[in-house]
Coordinates of C-alpha atoms and ligand atoms in Angstrom, one line a residue:
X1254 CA 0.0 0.0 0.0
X1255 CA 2.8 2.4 0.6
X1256 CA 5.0 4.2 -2.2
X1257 CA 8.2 4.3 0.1
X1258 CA 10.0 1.5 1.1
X1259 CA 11.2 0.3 4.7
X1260 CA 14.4 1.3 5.3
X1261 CA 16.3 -1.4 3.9
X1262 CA 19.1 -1.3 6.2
X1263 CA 16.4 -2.5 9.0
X1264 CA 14.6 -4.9 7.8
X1265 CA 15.0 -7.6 9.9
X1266 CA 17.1 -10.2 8.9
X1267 CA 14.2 -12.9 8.4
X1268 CA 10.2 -12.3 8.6
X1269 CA 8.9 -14.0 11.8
X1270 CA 5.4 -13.9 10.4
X1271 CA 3.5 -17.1 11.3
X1272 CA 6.0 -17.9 14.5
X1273 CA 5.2 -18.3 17.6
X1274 CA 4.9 -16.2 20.3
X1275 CA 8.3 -17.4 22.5
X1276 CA 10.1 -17.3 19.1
X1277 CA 8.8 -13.8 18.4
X1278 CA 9.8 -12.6 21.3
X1279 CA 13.3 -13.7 20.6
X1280 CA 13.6 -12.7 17.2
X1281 CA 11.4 -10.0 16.2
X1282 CA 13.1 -7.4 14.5
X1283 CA 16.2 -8.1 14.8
X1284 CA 18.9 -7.6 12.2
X1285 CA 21.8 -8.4 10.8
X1286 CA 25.2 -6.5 12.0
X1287 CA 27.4 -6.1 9.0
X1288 CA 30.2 -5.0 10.5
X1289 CA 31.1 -7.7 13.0
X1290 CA 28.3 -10.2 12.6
X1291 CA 27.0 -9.7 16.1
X1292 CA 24.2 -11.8 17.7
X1293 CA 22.9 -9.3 19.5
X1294 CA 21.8 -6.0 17.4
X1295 CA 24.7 -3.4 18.6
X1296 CA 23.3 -0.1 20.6
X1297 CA 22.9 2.5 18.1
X1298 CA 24.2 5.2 19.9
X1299 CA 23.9 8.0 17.3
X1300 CA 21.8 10.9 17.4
X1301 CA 21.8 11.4 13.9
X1302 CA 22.4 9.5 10.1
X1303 CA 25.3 10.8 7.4
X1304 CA 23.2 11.8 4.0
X1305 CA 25.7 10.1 1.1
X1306 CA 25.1 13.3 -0.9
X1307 CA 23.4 16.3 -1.3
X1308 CA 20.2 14.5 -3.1
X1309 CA 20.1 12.0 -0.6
X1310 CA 19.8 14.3 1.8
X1311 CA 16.9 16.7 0.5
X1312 CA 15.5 13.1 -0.6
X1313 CA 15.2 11.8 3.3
X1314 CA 13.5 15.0 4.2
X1315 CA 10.9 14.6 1.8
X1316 CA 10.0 11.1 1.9
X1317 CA 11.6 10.1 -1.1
X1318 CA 14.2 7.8 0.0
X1319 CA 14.2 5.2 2.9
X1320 CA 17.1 6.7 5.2
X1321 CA 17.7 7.7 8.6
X1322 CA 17.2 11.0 8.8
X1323 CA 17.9 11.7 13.3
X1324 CA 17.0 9.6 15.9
X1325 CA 14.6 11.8 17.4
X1326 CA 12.4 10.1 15.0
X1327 CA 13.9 7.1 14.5
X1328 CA 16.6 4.8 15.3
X1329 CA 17.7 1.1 14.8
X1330 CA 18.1 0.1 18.4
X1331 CA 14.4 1.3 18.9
X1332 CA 13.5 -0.1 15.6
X1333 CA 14.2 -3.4 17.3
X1334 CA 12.1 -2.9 20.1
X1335 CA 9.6 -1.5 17.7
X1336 CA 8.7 -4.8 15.3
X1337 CA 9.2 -6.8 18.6
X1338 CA 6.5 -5.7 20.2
X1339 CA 4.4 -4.8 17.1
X1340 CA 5.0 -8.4 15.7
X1341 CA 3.9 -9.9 19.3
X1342 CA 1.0 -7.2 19.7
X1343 CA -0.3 -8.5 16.4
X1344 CA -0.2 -4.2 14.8
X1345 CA 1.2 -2.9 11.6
X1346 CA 3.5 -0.7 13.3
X1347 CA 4.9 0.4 16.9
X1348 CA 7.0 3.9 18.0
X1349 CA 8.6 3.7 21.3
X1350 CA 9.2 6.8 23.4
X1351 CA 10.9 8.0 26.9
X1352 CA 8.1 6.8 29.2
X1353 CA 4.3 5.3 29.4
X1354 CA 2.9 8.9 30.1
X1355 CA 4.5 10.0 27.1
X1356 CA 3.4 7.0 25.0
X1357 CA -0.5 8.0 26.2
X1358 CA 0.3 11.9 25.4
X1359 CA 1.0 11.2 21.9
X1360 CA -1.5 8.3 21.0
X1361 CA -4.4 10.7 22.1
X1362 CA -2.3 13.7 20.6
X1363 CA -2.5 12.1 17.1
X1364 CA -6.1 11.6 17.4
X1365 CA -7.7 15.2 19.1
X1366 CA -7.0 18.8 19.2
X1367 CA -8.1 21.3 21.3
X1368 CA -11.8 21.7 22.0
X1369 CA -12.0 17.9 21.1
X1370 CA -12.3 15.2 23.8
X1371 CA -12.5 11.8 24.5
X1372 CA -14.4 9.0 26.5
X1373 CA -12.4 7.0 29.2
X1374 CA -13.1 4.7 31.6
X1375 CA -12.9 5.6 35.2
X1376 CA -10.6 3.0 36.7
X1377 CA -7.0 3.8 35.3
X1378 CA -3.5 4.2 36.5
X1379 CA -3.4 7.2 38.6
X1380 CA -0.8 9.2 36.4
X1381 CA -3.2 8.9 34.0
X1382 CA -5.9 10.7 35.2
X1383 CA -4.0 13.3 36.7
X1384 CA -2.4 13.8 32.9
X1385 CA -5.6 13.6 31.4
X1386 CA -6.8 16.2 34.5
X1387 CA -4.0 18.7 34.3
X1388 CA -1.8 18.8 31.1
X1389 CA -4.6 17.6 28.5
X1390 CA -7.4 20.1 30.1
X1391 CA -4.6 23.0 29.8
X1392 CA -4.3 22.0 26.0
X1393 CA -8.1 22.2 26.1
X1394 CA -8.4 18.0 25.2
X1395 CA -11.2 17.6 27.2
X1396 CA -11.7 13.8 29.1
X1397 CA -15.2 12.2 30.1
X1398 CA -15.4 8.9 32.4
X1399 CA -17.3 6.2 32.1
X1400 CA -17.7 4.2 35.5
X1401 CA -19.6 1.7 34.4
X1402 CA -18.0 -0.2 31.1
X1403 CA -21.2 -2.4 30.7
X1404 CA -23.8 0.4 30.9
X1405 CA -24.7 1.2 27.1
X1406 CA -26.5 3.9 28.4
X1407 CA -23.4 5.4 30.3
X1408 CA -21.3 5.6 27.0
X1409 CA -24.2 7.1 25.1
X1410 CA -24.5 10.0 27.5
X1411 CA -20.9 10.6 26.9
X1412 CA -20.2 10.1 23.3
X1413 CA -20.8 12.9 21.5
X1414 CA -19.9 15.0 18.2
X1415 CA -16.6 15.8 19.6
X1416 CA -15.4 12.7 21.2
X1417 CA -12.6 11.6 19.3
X1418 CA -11.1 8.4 20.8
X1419 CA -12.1 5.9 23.3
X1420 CA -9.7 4.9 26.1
X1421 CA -9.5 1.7 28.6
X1422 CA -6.6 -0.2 30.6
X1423 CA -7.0 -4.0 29.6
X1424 CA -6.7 -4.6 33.6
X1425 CA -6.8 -1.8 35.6
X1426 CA -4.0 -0.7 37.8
X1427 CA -4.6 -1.2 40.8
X1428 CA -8.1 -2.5 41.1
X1429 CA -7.3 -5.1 38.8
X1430 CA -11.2 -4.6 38.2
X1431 CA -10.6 -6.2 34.6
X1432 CA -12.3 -4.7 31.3
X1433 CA -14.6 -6.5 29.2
X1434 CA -12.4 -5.3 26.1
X1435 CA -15.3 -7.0 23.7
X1436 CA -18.0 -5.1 25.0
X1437 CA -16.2 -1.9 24.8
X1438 CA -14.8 -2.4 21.8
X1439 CA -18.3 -3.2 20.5
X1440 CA -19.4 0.6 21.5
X1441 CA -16.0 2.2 19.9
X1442 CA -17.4 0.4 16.4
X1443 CA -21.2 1.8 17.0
X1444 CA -19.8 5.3 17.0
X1445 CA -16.4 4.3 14.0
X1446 CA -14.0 5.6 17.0
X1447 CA -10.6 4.5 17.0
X1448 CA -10.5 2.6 20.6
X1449 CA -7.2 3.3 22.8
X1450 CA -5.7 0.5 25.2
X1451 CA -3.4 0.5 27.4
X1452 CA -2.3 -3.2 27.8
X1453 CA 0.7 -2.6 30.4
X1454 CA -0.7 -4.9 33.1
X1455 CA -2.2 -8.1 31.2
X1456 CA 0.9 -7.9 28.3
X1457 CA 0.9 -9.0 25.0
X1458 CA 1.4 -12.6 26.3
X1459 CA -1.9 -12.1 28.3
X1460 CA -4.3 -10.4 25.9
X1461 CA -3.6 -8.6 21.9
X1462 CA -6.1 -5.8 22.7
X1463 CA -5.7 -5.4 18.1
X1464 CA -7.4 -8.9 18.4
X1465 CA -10.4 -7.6 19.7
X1466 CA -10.8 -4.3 17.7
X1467 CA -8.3 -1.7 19.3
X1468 CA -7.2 0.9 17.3
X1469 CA -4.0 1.7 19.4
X1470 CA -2.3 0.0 21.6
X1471 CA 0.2 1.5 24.1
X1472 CA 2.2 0.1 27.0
X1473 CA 4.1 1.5 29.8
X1474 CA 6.8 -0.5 28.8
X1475 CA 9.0 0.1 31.9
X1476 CA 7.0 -2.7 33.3
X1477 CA 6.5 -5.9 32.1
X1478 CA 8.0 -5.9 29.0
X1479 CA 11.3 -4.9 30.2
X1480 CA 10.9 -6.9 33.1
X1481 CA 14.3 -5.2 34.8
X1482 CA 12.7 -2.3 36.3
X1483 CA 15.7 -0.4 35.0
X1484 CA 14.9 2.3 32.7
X1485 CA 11.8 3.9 31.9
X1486 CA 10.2 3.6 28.3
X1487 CA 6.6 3.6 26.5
X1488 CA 5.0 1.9 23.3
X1489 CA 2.4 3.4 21.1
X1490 CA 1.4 0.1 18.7
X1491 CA -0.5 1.0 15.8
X1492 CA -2.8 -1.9 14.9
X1493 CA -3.4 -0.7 11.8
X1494 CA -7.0 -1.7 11.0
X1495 CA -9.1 1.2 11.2
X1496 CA -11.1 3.0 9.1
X1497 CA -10.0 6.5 8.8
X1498 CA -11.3 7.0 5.3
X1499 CA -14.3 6.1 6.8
X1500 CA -14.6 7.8 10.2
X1501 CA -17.6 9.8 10.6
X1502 CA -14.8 12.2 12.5
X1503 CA -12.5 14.3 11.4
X1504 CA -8.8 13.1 12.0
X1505 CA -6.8 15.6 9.5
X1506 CA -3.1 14.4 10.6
X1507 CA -3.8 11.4 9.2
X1508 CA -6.8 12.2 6.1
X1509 CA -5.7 15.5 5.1
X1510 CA -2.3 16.6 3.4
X1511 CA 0.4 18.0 5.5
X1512 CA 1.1 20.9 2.5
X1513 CA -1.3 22.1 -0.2
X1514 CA -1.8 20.0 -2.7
X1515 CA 0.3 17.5 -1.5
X1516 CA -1.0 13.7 -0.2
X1517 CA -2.1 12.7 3.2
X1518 CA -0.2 10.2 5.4
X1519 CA -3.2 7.8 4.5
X1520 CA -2.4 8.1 0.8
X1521 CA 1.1 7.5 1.2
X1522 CA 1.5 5.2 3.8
X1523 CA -2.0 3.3 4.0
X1524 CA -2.4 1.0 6.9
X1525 CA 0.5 2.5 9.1
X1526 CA -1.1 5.8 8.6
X1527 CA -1.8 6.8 12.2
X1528 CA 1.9 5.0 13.2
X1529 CA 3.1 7.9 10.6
X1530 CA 0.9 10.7 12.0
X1531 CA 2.2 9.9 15.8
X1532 CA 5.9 9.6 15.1
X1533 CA 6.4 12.3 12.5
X1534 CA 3.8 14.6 13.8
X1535 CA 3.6 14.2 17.2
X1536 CA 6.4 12.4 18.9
X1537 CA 8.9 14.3 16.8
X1538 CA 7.7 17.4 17.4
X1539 CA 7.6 16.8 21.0
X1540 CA 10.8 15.0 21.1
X1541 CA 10.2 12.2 24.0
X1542 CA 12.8 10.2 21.8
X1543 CA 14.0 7.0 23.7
X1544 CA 17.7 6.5 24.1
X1545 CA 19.3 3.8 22.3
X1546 CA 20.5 2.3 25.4
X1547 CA 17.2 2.0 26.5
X1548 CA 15.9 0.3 23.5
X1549 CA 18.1 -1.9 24.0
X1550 CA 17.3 -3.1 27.5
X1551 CA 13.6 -3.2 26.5
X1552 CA 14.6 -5.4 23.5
X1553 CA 16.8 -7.7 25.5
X1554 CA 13.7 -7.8 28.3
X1555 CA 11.2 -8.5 26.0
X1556 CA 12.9 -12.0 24.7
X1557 CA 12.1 -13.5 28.6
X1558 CA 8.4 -12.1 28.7
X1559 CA 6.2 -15.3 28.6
X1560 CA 8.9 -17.6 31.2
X1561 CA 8.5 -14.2 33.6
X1562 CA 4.5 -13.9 32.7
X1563 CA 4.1 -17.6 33.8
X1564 CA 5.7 -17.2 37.0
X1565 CA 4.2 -13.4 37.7
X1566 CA 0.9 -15.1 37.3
X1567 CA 1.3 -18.3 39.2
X1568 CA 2.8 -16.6 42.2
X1569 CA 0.1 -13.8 42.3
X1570 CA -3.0 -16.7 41.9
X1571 CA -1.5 -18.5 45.0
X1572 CA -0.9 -15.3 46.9
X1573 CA -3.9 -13.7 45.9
X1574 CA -5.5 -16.8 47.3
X1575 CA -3.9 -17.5 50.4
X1576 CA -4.6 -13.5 51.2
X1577 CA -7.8 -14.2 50.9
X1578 CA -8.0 -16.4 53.7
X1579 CA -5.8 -14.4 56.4
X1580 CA -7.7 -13.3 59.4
X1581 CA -6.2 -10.0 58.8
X1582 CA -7.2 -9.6 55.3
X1583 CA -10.6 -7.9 54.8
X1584 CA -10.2 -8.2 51.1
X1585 CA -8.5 -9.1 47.7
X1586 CA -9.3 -7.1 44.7
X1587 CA -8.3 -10.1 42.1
X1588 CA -10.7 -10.7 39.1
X1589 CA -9.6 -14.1 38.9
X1590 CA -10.5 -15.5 42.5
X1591 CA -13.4 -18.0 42.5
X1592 CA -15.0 -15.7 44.8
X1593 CA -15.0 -12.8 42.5
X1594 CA -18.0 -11.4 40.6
X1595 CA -15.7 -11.2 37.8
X1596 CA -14.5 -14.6 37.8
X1597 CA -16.4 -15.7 34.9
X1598 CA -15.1 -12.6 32.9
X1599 CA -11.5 -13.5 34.0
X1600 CA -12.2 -17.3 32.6
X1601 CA -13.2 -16.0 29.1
X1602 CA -10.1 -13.4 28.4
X1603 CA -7.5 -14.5 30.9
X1604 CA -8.0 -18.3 31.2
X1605 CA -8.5 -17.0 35.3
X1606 CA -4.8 -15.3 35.6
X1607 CA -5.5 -11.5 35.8
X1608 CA -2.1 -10.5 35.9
X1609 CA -0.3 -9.9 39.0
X1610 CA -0.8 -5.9 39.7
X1611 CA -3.8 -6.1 42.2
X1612 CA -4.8 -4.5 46.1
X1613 CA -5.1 -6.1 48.5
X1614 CA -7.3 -4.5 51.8
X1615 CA -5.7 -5.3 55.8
X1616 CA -8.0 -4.9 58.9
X1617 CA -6.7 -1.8 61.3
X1618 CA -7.1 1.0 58.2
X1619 CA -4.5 3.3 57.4
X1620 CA -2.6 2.0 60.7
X1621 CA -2.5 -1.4 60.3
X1622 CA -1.9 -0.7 56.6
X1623 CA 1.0 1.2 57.9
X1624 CA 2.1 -1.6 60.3
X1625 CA 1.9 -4.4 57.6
X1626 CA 3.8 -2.1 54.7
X1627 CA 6.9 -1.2 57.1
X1628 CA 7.5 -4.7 58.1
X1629 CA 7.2 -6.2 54.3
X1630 CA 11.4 -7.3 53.4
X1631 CA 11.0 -9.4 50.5
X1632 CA 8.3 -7.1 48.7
X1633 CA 10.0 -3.1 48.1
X1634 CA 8.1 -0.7 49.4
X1635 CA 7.9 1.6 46.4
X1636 CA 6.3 3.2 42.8
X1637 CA 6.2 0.6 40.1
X1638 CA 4.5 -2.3 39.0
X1639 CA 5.8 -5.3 37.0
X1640 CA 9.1 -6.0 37.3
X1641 CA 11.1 -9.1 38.8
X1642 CA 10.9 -8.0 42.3
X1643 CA 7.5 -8.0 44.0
X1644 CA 6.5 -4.3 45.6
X1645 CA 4.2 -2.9 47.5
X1646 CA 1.9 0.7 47.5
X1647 CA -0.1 2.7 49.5
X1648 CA -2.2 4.4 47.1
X1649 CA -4.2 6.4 49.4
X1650 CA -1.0 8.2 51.0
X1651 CA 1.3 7.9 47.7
X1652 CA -0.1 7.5 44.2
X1653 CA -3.3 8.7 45.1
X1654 CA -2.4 11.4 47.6
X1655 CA -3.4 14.3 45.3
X1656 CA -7.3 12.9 44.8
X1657 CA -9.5 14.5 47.3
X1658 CA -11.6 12.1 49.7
X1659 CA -15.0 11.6 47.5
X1660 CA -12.8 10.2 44.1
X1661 CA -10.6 8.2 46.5
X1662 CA -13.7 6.6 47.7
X1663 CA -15.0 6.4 43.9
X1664 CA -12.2 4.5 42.9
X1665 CA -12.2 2.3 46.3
X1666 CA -9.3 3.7 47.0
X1667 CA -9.7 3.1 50.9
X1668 CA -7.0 3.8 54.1
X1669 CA -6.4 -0.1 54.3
X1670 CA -6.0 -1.0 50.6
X1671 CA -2.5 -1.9 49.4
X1672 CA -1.2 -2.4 45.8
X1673 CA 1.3 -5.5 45.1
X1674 CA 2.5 -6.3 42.2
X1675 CA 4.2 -10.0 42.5
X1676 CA 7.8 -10.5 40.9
X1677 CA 9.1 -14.0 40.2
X1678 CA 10.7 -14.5 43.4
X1679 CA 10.2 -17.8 45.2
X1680 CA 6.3 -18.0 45.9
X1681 CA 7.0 -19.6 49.5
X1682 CA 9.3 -16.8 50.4
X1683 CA 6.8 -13.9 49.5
X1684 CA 3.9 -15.9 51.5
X1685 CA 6.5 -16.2 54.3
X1686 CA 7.1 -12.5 54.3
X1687 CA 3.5 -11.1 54.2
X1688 CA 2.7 -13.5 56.6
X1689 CA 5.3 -12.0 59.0
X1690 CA 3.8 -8.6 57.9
X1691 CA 0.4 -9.3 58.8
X1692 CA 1.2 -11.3 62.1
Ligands
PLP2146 C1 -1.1 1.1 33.5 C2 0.0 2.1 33.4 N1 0.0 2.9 32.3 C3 0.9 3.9 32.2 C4 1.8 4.1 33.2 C5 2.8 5.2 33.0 O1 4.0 4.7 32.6 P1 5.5 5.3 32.8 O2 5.7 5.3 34.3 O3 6.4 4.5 32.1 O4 5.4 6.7 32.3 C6 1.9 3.3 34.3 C7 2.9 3.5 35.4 O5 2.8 3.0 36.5 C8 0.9 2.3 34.4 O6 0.9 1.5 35.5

């Protein structure tokens, strides 16, 4: 569909098309090192690309030729990174960039301006609604929250002419109140909007939000996909299947030429249209370019993602469990407890393993929330979700600090809840040290 060709010097050394998922994760995007025939793709550490002439150069700019042009747009350690997690996300095309909040910015960026909005639902990570509270409202994007994602009538009242997007975490951080991704991809398509998911938490392993009509997919992919918990880094994964000719909205960065008289990104680049419009239009202008030696340890993280998802998972179903049962446990928000009203929900997308990002509530309130969290040594007592090591969050007095007491309590976030999310340690040694903790 497009007139320009991929960059020859990245194409990836063989198609992985029709692999499987373990062998994607591997493999994916990787190239070939000419220079010293190295296994692993070298760090491009370059900011920027020699031109081989004068023509080649004014040819890059416009679009003409297939070369690097800076790496603010684009560069080959992020490229690798890029068709990894496109290829195992099941999109046409993926950008990364400096961080998860940035990765959110631009999506929505590419898709509104100001005096647009868009429709989320209520239970997201909490430096996501404060973004789409402060810096979005003071670009004049404009958010509306559904609490409810199986109440028809609750999207209808806030889609309207100017809603642009639709956005939803696959399983919401911390809650881990998991969305029916069917059903509210089912509304996006009654109204032709392109639906935004964030798909940090349940991973590409878990759930390919693309699969079940996503427009966009983006990841914080500091967590899981790195796996490390050493560098900070987002993903915006275009899934390249929707209908922007179509759209009963206007999206002009993607429909309209950029010059008069000259062709839209849609013309030229067809189904990685809205990967073009976010990269060159937003992310470059913005600049939240991610190093090179950051793509690289999300690259090398991302080939262990399924061996660490299977142990993430099992730990947090026995430990969600065995919390359950504590006398000094009043609750467990896990979707895929037996006990849970979401249960059935967690057995048709999950196969009953709703990650392992979810709260957990202790008798005694904020103090014996407070008692319990100090005496955790196992589980880090810190911001972050998904890496190797299992951590532990008070959102009420951390995360959540800056929501006054009625949205707190709207969210559930209460003085005795507690987020975990549970590494890949040894199960019996994180049972061991809550238990000590809740003694
Ligand atoms: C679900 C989710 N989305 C986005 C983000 C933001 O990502 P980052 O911290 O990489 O900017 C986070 C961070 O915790 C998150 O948990």
């Amino acid at each position: 569909m497009t007139d320009i060709p991929d960059d020859s010097l990245l194409q990836p050394e063989y198609d992985w098309t029709g692999y499987g998922f373990d062998t994607r994760q591997i493999h994916a995007g990787e190239y070939a090192d000419t220079v010293a025939g190295a296994r692993i793709p070298p760090i491009a550490l370059t900011a920027g690309y020699r031109f081989e002439s004068w023509d080649d150069g004014r040819e890059r700019f416009a679009g003409e030729s297939d070369g690097l042009i800076y790496s603010r747009q684009r560069n080959p350690s992020g490229s690798v990174a890029e068709r990894r997690i496109a290829s195992l996300e099941g999109g046409a095309e993926a950008i990364v960039v400096a961080s998860g909040q940035a990765a959110i910015t631009a999506a929505l960026f590419a898709l509104t301006r100001s005096g647009e909005r868009f429709v989320s639902t209520a239970s997201i990570y909490s430096g996501t609604r404060i973004l789409f509270g402060r810096s979005f409202a003071r670009m004049g994007i404009g958010v509306d929250y559904v609490w409810n994602p199986l109440d028809d009538e609750e999207w209808e009242r806030q889609i309207g002419p100017d809603t642009k997007a639709i956005f939803t975490e696959t399983i919401p951080n911390p809650k881990n109140d998991i969305v029916d991704i069917d059903h509210v991809a089912a509304v996006a398509a009654r109204h032709r909007l392109p639906l935004v998911v964030d798909n940090t938490i349940a991973t590409p392993y878990l759930v390919r939000p693309a699969e079940h009509g996503a427009a966009v997919v983006v990841h914080s992919s500091t967590k899981f996909l790195s796996g490390h918990g050493a560098a900070i880094s987002g993903t915006i994964v275009d899934a390249g299947t929707f209908d922007w000719a179509g759209a009963p909205r206007p999206y002009p960065l993607i429909t309209e030429p950029p010059v008069p008289g000259g062709r839209s990104l849609l013309e030229r680049f067809g189904r990685t249209a809205y990967a073009r419009a976010a990269r060159e239009a937003v992310v470059n202008d913005l600049g939240p370019a991610l190093s090179p030696f950051t793509s690289f340890l999300l690259h090398q993280g991302i080939e262990t993602l399924s061996l660490r998802m299977e142990r993430h998972l099992d730990n947090a179903a026995t430990i969600a469990a065995w919390l359950e049962q504590h006398p000094n446990v009043e609750s467990v928000d896990y979707a895929g407890l037996p006990s849970s009203v979401q249960r059935p929900l967690a057995e048709r997308l999950y196969g009953g393993r709703t990650g392992s990002v979810f709260a957990v509530t202790v008798r005694g309130g904020e103090a014996g929330a407070r008692r319990f969290t100090d005496r955790l040594r196992v589980f880090s007592r810190m911001t972050n979700i998904g890496d190797v090591r299992s951590m532990a969050l008070h959102p009420a007095t951390t995360t959540h600090a800056s929501f006054d007491g009625e949205l707190q309590e709207r969210l559930g976030i209460t003085p005795g809840l507690i987020r975990l999310s549970i590494g890949t340690e040894s199960v019996g040694d994180l049972l061991a040290d809550l238990d000590r903790a809740l003694a």
